[in-house]
Amino acid sequence: MQQLKIKSEVYGYDIEANITAMSSDIHILLTGGCLPHTVAVSIFEDVKEVGFIQLDGHKDGLVSSKWAKKISEEFHCRVTVVCGIHYDNVTGHQRCPRPPALS
C-alpha cells in the first residue's frame, strides 16, 4: 500500500486528505475545517456511484462524491472517500475543496 497526506488551508482552516492506494482501490479520508469529523461516505467505480451514506443535516456528501468521481475518472478504479469538513457560517460563494491532481 502507498500512502500520501496532503494538507492545505481553505477559508482559514486546514483540510487534510489522507490517501491510501491499494492494489486496485483508492481510499481517502478527507477532514478539516473548524471541526473535523466524518459524516459522509461516497464510493465510485468506473465513474459510477456505487455507494453513498450521509448523516442527516450534513452536506459533506457533496464533497465526498465530487472527489470520488473525479479520482475514479482519473485512475479507472474503485474510490472510497470518507469526508467530514465543518465550517461555521458558510456563505454561498464558498466552494468545496477541489480534488488534487494525483498523477
Short mmCIF file of C-alpha atoms in Angstrom, two decimals:
data_model
loop_
_atom_site.label_atom_id
_atom_site.label_comp_id
_atom_site.label_asym_id
_atom_site.label_seq_id
_atom_site.Cartn_x
_atom_site.Cartn_y
_atom_site.Cartn_z
CA MET A 1 0.00 0.00 0.00
CA GLN A 2 1.12 3.50 -0.74
CA GLN A 3 0.08 6.40 1.47
CA LEU A 4 0.06 10.11 0.84
CA LYS A 5 -1.01 13.01 3.05
CA ILE A 6 -2.00 16.35 1.53
CA LYS A 7 -2.73 19.34 3.74
CA SER A 8 -3.99 22.71 2.58
CA GLU A 9 -5.54 25.76 4.19
CA VAL A 10 -9.03 26.59 2.97
CA TYR A 11 -11.01 29.52 4.40
CA GLY A 12 -8.59 29.84 7.31
CA TYR A 13 -8.60 26.19 8.44
CA ASP A 14 -6.63 23.11 7.47
CA ILE A 15 -8.12 20.48 5.19
CA GLU A 16 -6.30 17.16 5.23
CA ALA A 17 -6.54 14.32 2.72
CA ASN A 18 -5.07 11.01 3.85
CA ILE A 19 -4.85 8.90 0.70
CA THR A 20 -4.17 5.18 0.62
CA ALA A 21 -3.63 3.42 -2.72
CA MET A 22 -4.20 -0.31 -2.52
CA SER A 23 -3.80 -2.93 -5.25
CA SER A 24 -6.87 -1.77 -7.19
CA ASP A 25 -8.63 0.71 -4.89
CA ILE A 26 -8.03 4.18 -3.51
CA HIS A 27 -9.28 5.21 -0.06
CA ILE A 28 -9.36 8.85 1.04
CA LEU A 29 -10.09 10.26 4.48
CA LEU A 30 -10.87 13.95 3.95
CA THR A 31 -11.36 16.05 7.09
CA GLY A 32 -10.90 19.59 8.29
CA GLY A 33 -12.38 22.97 8.91
CA CYS A 34 -13.04 24.22 12.42
CA LEU A 35 -14.49 20.84 13.48
CA PRO A 36 -13.06 17.81 11.62
CA HIS A 37 -15.41 14.83 11.70
CA THR A 38 -16.69 12.02 9.43
CA VAL A 39 -20.29 12.16 8.26
CA ALA A 40 -20.33 11.11 4.59
CA VAL A 41 -19.01 8.23 2.50
CA SER A 42 -19.01 8.05 -1.31
CA ILE A 43 -17.87 5.10 -3.38
CA PHE A 44 -17.37 5.37 -7.13
CA GLU A 45 -16.28 2.66 -9.55
CA ASP A 46 -15.87 3.25 -13.28
CA VAL A 47 -17.15 6.81 -12.74
CA LYS A 48 -20.46 5.50 -11.35
CA GLU A 49 -21.62 5.97 -7.80
CA VAL A 50 -21.97 2.52 -6.22
CA GLY A 51 -22.38 3.60 -2.59
CA PHE A 52 -23.33 6.70 -0.63
CA ILE A 53 -24.06 7.44 3.03
CA GLN A 54 -24.54 10.87 4.61
CA LEU A 55 -25.80 11.69 8.07
CA ASP A 56 -28.90 13.86 8.24
CA GLY A 57 -28.30 17.59 8.42
CA HIS A 58 -24.90 17.48 6.69
CA LYS A 59 -23.72 18.41 3.20
CA ASP A 60 -20.31 16.73 3.23
CA GLY A 61 -21.56 14.21 0.65
CA LEU A 62 -21.27 16.93 -1.98
CA VAL A 63 -17.51 16.97 -1.36
CA SER A 64 -17.04 13.21 -0.96
CA SER A 65 -18.95 12.50 -4.19
CA LYS A 66 -17.08 15.14 -6.17
CA TRP A 67 -13.70 13.77 -5.04
CA ALA A 68 -14.63 10.10 -5.53
CA LYS A 69 -15.98 10.69 -9.03
CA LYS A 70 -13.04 12.81 -10.18
CA ILE A 71 -10.39 10.42 -8.87
CA SER A 72 -12.28 7.39 -10.22
CA GLU A 73 -12.27 9.06 -13.66
CA GLU A 74 -8.55 9.75 -13.44
CA PHE A 75 -7.41 6.33 -12.22
CA HIS A 76 -10.15 3.99 -13.53
CA CYS A 77 -10.56 2.22 -10.20
CA ARG A 78 -12.82 2.00 -7.18
CA VAL A 79 -12.50 5.08 -4.97
CA THR A 80 -13.92 5.49 -1.48
CA VAL A 81 -13.97 8.94 0.12
CA VAL A 82 -14.87 9.37 3.80
CA CYS A 83 -15.47 13.05 4.50
CA GLY A 84 -16.17 15.48 7.29
CA ILE A 85 -15.34 19.16 6.89
CA HIS A 86 -17.09 21.71 9.07
CA TYR A 87 -17.17 25.49 8.82
CA ASP A 88 -19.36 27.80 10.83
CA ASN A 89 -21.41 30.36 8.87
CA VAL A 90 -20.56 29.19 5.35
CA THR A 91 -21.70 31.61 2.64
CA GLY A 92 -22.99 30.71 -0.80
CA HIS A 93 -19.86 31.87 -2.62
CA GLN A 94 -17.56 29.49 -0.72
CA ARG A 95 -16.85 26.36 -2.75
CA CYS A 96 -15.89 22.87 -1.69
CA PRO A 97 -12.21 21.93 -1.91
CA ARG A 98 -11.12 20.54 -5.27
CA PRO A 99 -9.61 17.10 -5.62
CA PRO A 100 -5.84 17.26 -6.05
CA ALA A 101 -4.03 16.16 -9.18
CA LEU A 102 -2.52 12.86 -8.06
CA SER A 103 -0.96 11.53 -11.24
#
